[in-house]
């Protein structure tokens, strides 16, 4: 049996669902098939910046945040930085609820098949064929959101590897007004820090994170477990983990195949965040109908200057991980908080970029330029 579609989308993850939730409403006559290999999603928490001139994910995608903070903190050795973010804020969304809400927003207009693993290589002849139980699904356009590490140059690649636990304790130990972005630990071989999202005074998501050349989740889990021992009888609510490449993606573009998500460079190299990039890409293509004539205009093009700055920054982290905490502490203590947030949310001005550059330790940055 053969079934034909205008578009087949592989993978029902963040990039696909954010895109489809907008696209199918605008172009309801397009016949879209979405296939996903899993039946259950892994636990995830998506954090974004919110404020003036930053795409408001909450309103734009009609998703409810789990928590919003107006203060942020970082610490290293005896130095602590605490900043009021206003008029900006840091917002987190529950991954599972977010993906379900996005799927609900587009489900009426698409065909969705779960437990459908597309083979590694997709044929790209005159139409695409994917078979399952002798059914042939074909389309003129294929959107591929599978995470492909081959899109990254592996010779000088750092990874962000993390293990997080949402815990509940019996005492009021957390300051629920402040998100701790990075509580650094001294480490010669990697940038190691704890990311703390206090949801209430008794409940928090705590993540042990490494920016490292050799991600080892087993080792990180052990360190994370040890960290949690500082809390008395914590109740584990859920856990999440991940390994994300920290590099500039160089996707291969095939005729009539559109790469999106991680493999298309939609994850910011220096932070591992993608929600903002995905939203920015969608707003750039939102008026276009996707077909063989327009597909090239859908290819994601990240800002060259931000990619260049991220590359330089990651070069320092790669060659001198021991300097990582100094870089971040210097950035947040010297640059204006609004400029740093706009830089991270990719809604910066050139003046913001200048403020960011000026805040970083000059000697180490210049030395990295010539390495
Ligand atoms: C634990 C975790 C926390 C994160 N936190 C943040 C955050 O706070 N803020 C932020 O902006 N970003 C965050 N990220 C990074 C990024 O936003 C996510 O990785 C995001 O999910 C990337 O979207 P994507 O569409 O590229 O990939 P995914 O969401 O992974 O989607 C790809 C989909 O394709 C499916 N698939 C794969 N292979 C096949 C196949 N052969 N056939 C069919 N389906 C297939 C997968 O099952 C998956 O559902 C986090 C990532 C992780 C892992």
GROMACS .gro file of N, CA and C and ligand atoms in nm, residues 9-17 35-48 90-93 99 113 115-120 144-147 160 162 164 195 197 207 239-244 260-264 266-268 271-278, ligand 1:
model
  254
    9UNK      N    1   0.789   1.437   0.826
    9UNK     CA    2   0.880   1.490   0.928
    9UNK      C    3   0.930   1.374   1.013
   10UNK      N    4   1.061   1.360   1.024
   10UNK     CA    5   1.119   1.251   1.104
   10UNK      C    6   1.158   1.305   1.242
   11UNK      N    7   1.097   1.249   1.345
   11UNK     CA    8   1.128   1.288   1.483
   11UNK      C    9   1.030   1.390   1.536
   12UNK      N   10   0.963   1.353   1.646
   12UNK     CA   11   0.867   1.446   1.708
   12UNK      C   12   0.930   1.507   1.832
   13UNK      N   13   1.044   1.575   1.811
   13UNK     CA   14   1.113   1.643   1.922
   13UNK      C   15   1.080   1.791   1.922
   14UNK      N   16   1.164   1.866   1.991
   14UNK     CA   17   1.137   2.008   2.011
   14UNK      C   18   1.129   2.087   1.879
   15UNK      N   19   1.229   2.069   1.792
   15UNK     CA   20   1.231   2.151   1.670
   15UNK      C   21   1.112   2.119   1.580
   16UNK      N   22   1.083   1.990   1.561
   16UNK     CA   23   0.971   1.951   1.473
   16UNK      C   24   0.839   2.003   1.526
   17UNK      N   25   0.819   1.983   1.656
   17UNK     CA   26   0.687   2.019   1.711
   17UNK      C   27   0.668   2.170   1.720
   35UNK      N   28   0.664   1.116   1.202
   35UNK     CA   29   0.695   0.984   1.259
   35UNK      C   30   0.796   0.997   1.371
   36UNK      N   31   0.781   0.914   1.472
   36UNK     CA   32   0.867   0.922   1.592
   36UNK      C   33   0.901   0.780   1.637
   37UNK      N   34   1.030   0.759   1.665
   37UNK     CA   35   1.072   0.623   1.702
   37UNK      C   36   1.030   0.583   1.844
   38UNK      N   37   1.020   0.682   1.932
   38UNK     CA   38   0.990   0.648   2.073
   38UNK      C   39   0.838   0.654   2.097
   39UNK      N   40   0.797   0.590   2.206
   39UNK     CA   41   0.656   0.605   2.248
   39UNK      C   42   0.650   0.692   2.373
   40UNK      N   43   0.763   0.703   2.443
   40UNK     CA   44   0.768   0.790   2.562
   40UNK      C   45   0.888   0.883   2.553
   41UNK      N   46   0.871   1.005   2.596
   41UNK     CA   47   0.981   1.101   2.590
   41UNK      C   48   1.066   1.092   2.717
   42UNK      N   49   1.195   1.119   2.700
   42UNK     CA   50   1.282   1.127   2.818
   42UNK      C   51   1.255   1.257   2.890
   43UNK      N   52   1.283   1.259   3.020
   43UNK     CA   53   1.260   1.379   3.100
   43UNK      C   54   1.355   1.492   3.057
   44UNK      N   55   1.299   1.611   3.038
   44UNK     CA   56   1.379   1.727   2.998
   44UNK      C   57   1.321   1.853   3.059
   45UNK      N   58   1.405   1.952   3.081
   45UNK     CA   59   1.356   2.083   3.125
   45UNK      C   60   1.417   2.185   3.031
   46UNK      N   61   1.334   2.268   2.972
   46UNK     CA   62   1.384   2.368   2.878
   46UNK      C   63   1.385   2.506   2.942
   47UNK      N   64   1.503   2.567   2.949
   47UNK     CA   65   1.515   2.702   3.005
   47UNK      C   66   1.534   2.804   2.894
   48UNK      N   67   1.470   2.919   2.906
   48UNK     CA   68   1.489   3.029   2.809
   48UNK      C   69   1.491   3.163   2.882
   90UNK      N   70   1.431   3.454   3.371
   90UNK     CA   71   1.470   3.320   3.324
   90UNK      C   72   1.352   3.229   3.351
   91UNK      N   73   1.312   3.157   3.248
   91UNK     CA   74   1.189   3.077   3.256
   91UNK      C   75   1.220   2.933   3.221
   92UNK      N   76   1.161   2.838   3.295
   92UNK     CA   77   1.178   2.699   3.252
   92UNK      C   78   1.042   2.635   3.223
   93UNK      N   79   1.046   2.545   3.125
   93UNK     CA   80   0.927   2.469   3.086
   93UNK      C   81   0.955   2.321   3.109
   99UNK      N   82   0.621   1.934   2.506
   99UNK     CA   83   0.611   1.857   2.382
   99UNK      C   84   0.468   1.809   2.359
  113UNK      N   85   0.257   0.906   1.364
  113UNK     CA   86   0.280   0.764   1.394
  113UNK      C   87   0.398   0.751   1.489
  115UNK      N   88   0.645   0.498   1.753
  115UNK     CA   89   0.709   0.367   1.746
  115UNK      C   90   0.747   0.335   1.601
  116UNK      N   91   0.793   0.433   1.530
  116UNK     CA   92   0.828   0.420   1.389
  116UNK      C   93   0.970   0.472   1.372
  117UNK      N   94   1.064   0.379   1.366
  117UNK     CA   95   1.205   0.420   1.354
  117UNK      C   96   1.246   0.423   1.208
  118UNK      N   97   1.281   0.540   1.162
  118UNK     CA   98   1.325   0.553   1.023
  118UNK      C   99   1.468   0.503   1.014
  119UNK      N  100   1.497   0.429   0.908
  119UNK     CA  101   1.632   0.376   0.891
  119UNK      C  102   1.733   0.490   0.881
  120UNK      N  103   1.858   0.453   0.909
  120UNK     CA  104   1.963   0.557   0.908
  120UNK      C  105   1.964   0.636   0.778
  144UNK      N  106   1.412   1.639   0.843
  144UNK     CA  107   1.483   1.541   0.925
  144UNK      C  108   1.535   1.608   1.054
  145UNK      N  109   1.481   1.565   1.168
  145UNK     CA  110   1.526   1.626   1.295
  145UNK      C  111   1.610   1.529   1.378
  146UNK      N  112   1.653   1.417   1.315
  146UNK     CA  113   1.735   1.322   1.392
  146UNK      C  114   1.868   1.387   1.428
  147UNK      N  115   1.912   1.364   1.550
  147UNK     CA  116   2.039   1.421   1.596
  147UNK      C  117   2.154   1.342   1.534
  160UNK      N  118   2.869   1.910   2.631
  160UNK     CA  119   2.805   1.943   2.759
  160UNK      C  120   2.738   1.815   2.807
  162UNK      N  121   2.549   1.626   3.134
  162UNK     CA  122   2.487   1.663   3.261
  162UNK      C  123   2.392   1.556   3.313
  164UNK      N  124   2.079   1.553   3.605
  164UNK     CA  125   1.999   1.638   3.693
  164UNK      C  126   1.894   1.559   3.769
  195UNK      N  127   2.404   2.351   3.838
  195UNK     CA  128   2.298   2.442   3.792
  195UNK      C  129   2.179   2.413   3.883
  197UNK      N  130   1.792   2.502   3.993
  197UNK     CA  131   1.664   2.567   3.965
  197UNK      C  132   1.573   2.545   4.085
  207UNK      N  133   2.139   2.019   3.872
  207UNK     CA  134   2.210   1.949   3.765
  207UNK      C  135   2.361   1.962   3.780
  239UNK      N  136   1.448   1.250   3.709
  239UNK     CA  137   1.589   1.269   3.672
  239UNK      C  138   1.601   1.296   3.523
  240UNK      N  139   1.701   1.373   3.486
  240UNK     CA  140   1.727   1.391   3.344
  240UNK      C  141   1.877   1.391   3.320
  241UNK      N  142   1.915   1.360   3.199
  241UNK     CA  143   2.057   1.357   3.166
  241UNK      C  144   2.074   1.382   3.017
  242UNK      N  145   2.191   1.420   2.978
  242UNK     CA  146   2.212   1.441   2.836
  242UNK      C  147   2.358   1.468   2.804
  243UNK      N  148   2.391   1.447   2.677
  243UNK     CA  149   2.523   1.486   2.625
  243UNK      C  150   2.496   1.565   2.497
  244UNK      N  151   2.539   1.691   2.498
  244UNK     CA  152   2.513   1.776   2.381
  244UNK      C  153   2.646   1.823   2.323
  260UNK      N  154   1.671   1.995   1.047
  260UNK     CA  155   1.637   2.093   1.150
  260UNK      C  156   1.689   2.042   1.286
  261UNK      N  157   1.681   2.127   1.386
  261UNK     CA  158   1.722   2.085   1.521
  261UNK      C  159   1.873   2.083   1.537
  262UNK      N  160   1.919   1.995   1.624
  262UNK     CA  161   2.060   1.991   1.661
  262UNK      C  162   2.153   1.980   1.539
  263UNK      N  163   2.122   1.889   1.447
  263UNK     CA  164   2.211   1.865   1.333
  263UNK      C  165   2.216   1.982   1.238
  264UNK      N  166   2.118   2.070   1.244
  264UNK     CA  167   2.116   2.186   1.155
  264UNK      C  168   2.178   2.309   1.221
  266UNK      N  169   2.089   2.426   1.527
  266UNK     CA  170   1.992   2.503   1.605
  266UNK      C  171   2.020   2.499   1.755
  267UNK      N  172   2.126   2.426   1.794
  267UNK     CA  173   2.167   2.432   1.935
  267UNK      C  174   2.282   2.532   1.943
  268UNK      N  175   2.268   2.630   2.031
  268UNK     CA  176   2.373   2.732   2.045
  268UNK      C  177   2.501   2.665   2.094
  271UNK      N  178   2.621   2.729   2.467
  271UNK     CA  179   2.534   2.707   2.583
  271UNK      C  180   2.458   2.575   2.580
  272UNK      N  181   2.440   2.516   2.462
  272UNK     CA  182   2.360   2.392   2.452
  272UNK      C  183   2.211   2.421   2.449
  273UNK      N  184   2.172   2.549   2.443
  273UNK     CA  185   2.030   2.584   2.439
  273UNK      C  186   1.981   2.588   2.294
  274UNK      N  187   1.857   2.544   2.272
  274UNK     CA  188   1.808   2.548   2.134
  274UNK      C  189   1.672   2.615   2.117
  275UNK      N  190   1.596   2.625   2.225
  275UNK     CA  191   1.457   2.670   2.211
  275UNK      C  192   1.449   2.808   2.144
  276UNK      N  193   1.538   2.897   2.184
  276UNK     CA  194   1.539   3.033   2.131
  276UNK      C  195   1.576   3.033   1.984
  277UNK      N  196   1.676   2.952   1.947
  277UNK     CA  197   1.720   2.946   1.807
  277UNK      C  198   1.610   2.890   1.720
  278UNK      N  199   1.544   2.786   1.770
  278UNK     CA  200   1.436   2.723   1.691
  278UNK      C  201   1.326   2.828   1.668
  372LIG     C1  202   1.808   1.686   2.925
  372LIG     C2  203   1.819   1.804   2.830
  372LIG     C3  204   1.795   1.933   2.878
  372LIG     C4  205   1.801   2.043   2.791
  372LIG     N1  206   1.776   2.167   2.840
  372LIG     C5  207   1.766   2.271   2.754
  372LIG     C6  208   1.727   2.400   2.799
  372LIG     O1  209   1.715   2.423   2.920
  372LIG     N2  210   1.708   2.500   2.709
  372LIG     C7  211   1.727   2.480   2.576
  372LIG     O2  212   1.702   2.571   2.496
  372LIG     N3  213   1.773   2.360   2.531
  372LIG     C8  214   1.792   2.256   2.616
  372LIG     N4  215   1.834   2.133   2.569
  372LIG     C9  216   1.885   2.123   2.433
  372LIG    C10  217   1.781   2.113   2.323
  372LIG     O3  218   1.681   2.210   2.341
  372LIG    C11  219   1.716   1.979   2.314
  372LIG     O4  220   1.814   1.883   2.291
  372LIG    C12  221   1.610   1.971   2.202
  372LIG     O5  222   1.533   1.859   2.229
  372LIG    C13  223   1.668   1.966   2.063
  372LIG     O6  224   1.564   1.952   1.970
  372LIG     P1  225   1.577   1.861   1.841
  372LIG     O7  226   1.449   1.871   1.768
  372LIG     O8  227   1.702   1.892   1.770
  372LIG     O9  228   1.602   1.713   1.894
  372LIG     P2  229   1.506   1.618   1.976
  372LIG    O10  230   1.415   1.696   2.062
  372LIG    O11  231   1.595   1.517   2.039
  372LIG    O12  232   1.417   1.550   1.864
  372LIG    C14  233   1.461   1.449   1.778
  372LIG    C15  234   1.353   1.342   1.775
  372LIG    O13  235   1.381   1.248   1.672
  372LIG    C16  236   1.349   1.119   1.720
  372LIG     N5  237   1.424   1.022   1.638
  372LIG    C17  238   1.558   1.001   1.643
  372LIG     N6  239   1.592   0.906   1.554
  372LIG    C18  240   1.478   0.869   1.491
  372LIG    C19  241   1.450   0.774   1.389
  372LIG     N7  242   1.546   0.699   1.333
  372LIG     N8  243   1.322   0.759   1.348
  372LIG    C20  244   1.223   0.835   1.403
  372LIG     N9  245   1.244   0.925   1.501
  372LIG    C21  246   1.370   0.943   1.544
  372LIG    C22  247   1.391   1.123   1.865
  372LIG    O14  248   1.331   1.019   1.941
  372LIG    C23  249   1.344   1.262   1.905
  372LIG    O15  250   1.214   1.263   1.954
  372LIG    C24  251   1.834   2.022   2.654
  372LIG    C25  252   1.863   1.893   2.609
  372LIG    C26  253   1.857   1.786   2.696
  372LIG    C27  254   1.890   1.648   2.643
   0.00000   0.00000   0.00000
